[in-house]
PDB file of C-alpha atoms in Angstrom:
ATOM      1  CA  MET A   1       0.000   0.000   0.000  1.00  0.00           C
ATOM      2  CA  ASN A   2       1.506   3.355  -0.961  1.00  0.00           C
ATOM      3  CA  ASN A   3       1.341   6.564   1.079  1.00  0.00           C
ATOM      4  CA  THR A   4      -1.610   7.948  -0.861  1.00  0.00           C
ATOM      5  CA  ASP A   5      -3.647   4.792  -0.336  1.00  0.00           C
ATOM      6  CA  ARG A   6      -2.742   4.695   3.348  1.00  0.00           C
ATOM      7  CA  ASN A   7      -3.584   8.380   3.853  1.00  0.00           C
ATOM      8  CA  THR A   8      -6.879   7.936   2.008  1.00  0.00           C
ATOM      9  CA  GLN A   9      -7.806   4.988   4.219  1.00  0.00           C
ATOM     10  CA  ILE A  10      -6.917   6.961   7.347  1.00  0.00           C
ATOM     11  CA  LEU A  11      -9.081   9.882   6.205  1.00  0.00           C
ATOM     12  CA  LEU A  12     -11.995   7.551   5.469  1.00  0.00           C
ATOM     13  CA  GLN A  13     -11.743   6.065   8.952  1.00  0.00           C
ATOM     14  CA  LEU A  14     -11.550   9.515  10.569  1.00  0.00           C
ATOM     15  CA  ILE A  15     -14.505  10.891   8.624  1.00  0.00           C
ATOM     16  CA  ASN A  16     -16.597   7.815   9.332  1.00  0.00           C
ATOM     17  CA  GLY A  17     -15.820   8.108  13.049  1.00  0.00           C
ATOM     18  CA  MET A  18     -16.754  11.798  13.044  1.00  0.00           C
ATOM     19  CA  MET A  19     -20.020  11.029  11.270  1.00  0.00           C
ATOM     20  CA  VAL A  20     -20.886   8.379  13.850  1.00  0.00           C
ATOM     21  CA  ASN A  21     -20.054  10.753  16.739  1.00  0.00           C
ATOM     22  CA  MET A  22     -22.124  13.549  15.183  1.00  0.00           C
ATOM     23  CA  ASN A  23     -25.071  11.241  14.386  1.00  0.00           C
ATOM     24  CA  ILE A  24     -24.818  12.027  10.664  1.00  0.00           C
ATOM     25  CA  ASN A  25     -26.545   9.280   8.699  1.00  0.00           C
ATOM     26  CA  ASN A  26     -26.357  10.748   5.214  1.00  0.00           C
ATOM     27  CA  ILE A  27     -24.554  13.464   3.274  1.00  0.00           C
ATOM     28  CA  MET A  28     -25.094  15.950   0.483  1.00  0.00           C
ATOM     29  CA  THR A  29     -22.877  15.053  -2.462  1.00  0.00           C
ATOM     30  CA  THR A  30     -20.661  17.458  -4.371  1.00  0.00           C
ATOM     31  CA  GLU A  31     -23.029  17.030  -7.325  1.00  0.00           C
ATOM     32  CA  ASP A  32     -25.655  18.785  -5.209  1.00  0.00           C
ATOM     33  CA  PHE A  33     -23.392  21.385  -3.595  1.00  0.00           C
ATOM     34  CA  GLU A  34     -19.658  22.101  -3.554  1.00  0.00           C
ATOM     35  CA  THR A  35     -18.365  24.336  -0.777  1.00  0.00           C
ATOM     36  CA  ASP A  36     -15.807  27.053  -1.330  1.00  0.00           C
ATOM     37  CA  GLY A  37     -13.503  25.105   0.988  1.00  0.00           C
ATOM     38  CA  LEU A  38     -13.640  22.044  -1.262  1.00  0.00           C
ATOM     39  CA  LYS A  39     -12.946  24.203  -4.312  1.00  0.00           C
ATOM     40  CA  THR A  40      -9.916  25.668  -2.509  1.00  0.00           C
ATOM     41  CA  ALA A  41      -8.696  22.170  -1.558  1.00  0.00           C
ATOM     42  CA  LYS A  42      -9.042  20.971  -5.165  1.00  0.00           C
ATOM     43  CA  GLU A  43      -7.062  23.962  -6.426  1.00  0.00           C
ATOM     44  CA  LYS A  44      -4.326  23.287  -3.838  1.00  0.00           C
ATOM     45  CA  VAL A  45      -4.074  19.641  -4.853  1.00  0.00           C
ATOM     46  CA  GLN A  46      -3.845  20.598  -8.538  1.00  0.00           C
ATOM     47  CA  GLN A  47      -1.056  23.066  -7.718  1.00  0.00           C
ATOM     48  CA  ASP A  48       0.789  20.418  -5.695  1.00  0.00           C
ATOM     49  CA  ILE A  49       0.507  17.920  -8.554  1.00  0.00           C
ATOM     50  CA  ALA A  50       1.785  20.482 -11.069  1.00  0.00           C
ATOM     51  CA  HIS A  51       4.669  21.373  -8.748  1.00  0.00           C
ATOM     52  CA  GLN A  52       5.647  17.720  -8.286  1.00  0.00           C
ATOM     53  CA  LYS A  53       5.502  17.175 -12.061  1.00  0.00           C
ATOM     54  CA  GLN A  54       7.727  20.208 -12.595  1.00  0.00           C
ATOM     55  CA  LYS A  55      10.240  18.907 -10.023  1.00  0.00           C
ATOM     56  CA  ARG A  56      10.185  15.449 -11.607  1.00  0.00           C
ATOM     57  CA  ASP A  57      10.622  16.871 -15.132  1.00  0.00           C
ATOM     58  CA  HIS A  58      13.506  19.047 -13.934  1.00  0.00           C
ATOM     59  CA  TYR A  59      15.150  16.047 -12.252  1.00  0.00           C
ATOM     60  CA  TYR A  60      14.950  13.922 -15.401  1.00  0.00           C
ATOM     61  CA  ALA A  61      16.161  16.795 -17.596  1.00  0.00           C
ATOM     62  CA  LYS A  62      19.225  17.161 -15.340  1.00  0.00           C
ATOM     63  CA  LYS A  63      19.911  13.430 -15.655  1.00  0.00           C
ATOM     64  CA  GLY A  64      19.935  13.708 -19.434  1.00  0.00           C
ATOM     65  CA  GLY A  65      16.315  12.983 -20.221  1.00  0.00           C
ATOM     66  CA  GLU A  66      16.241   9.379 -18.998  1.00  0.00           C
TER      67      GLU A  66
END
């Protein structure tokens, strides 16, 4: 299991526990409503992905394009 999978599983467990503690039985999906906070989080993740790609591309360019 890689770090992303592990972190995703941890988040699922945490959110499920919070929902149980808060007596939340159902949710509104992002199809119905997307908060500004979720939009911000998505933008941050996209920026992080682009940054990692840029670092990776730079690394391979330095190594001679392998």
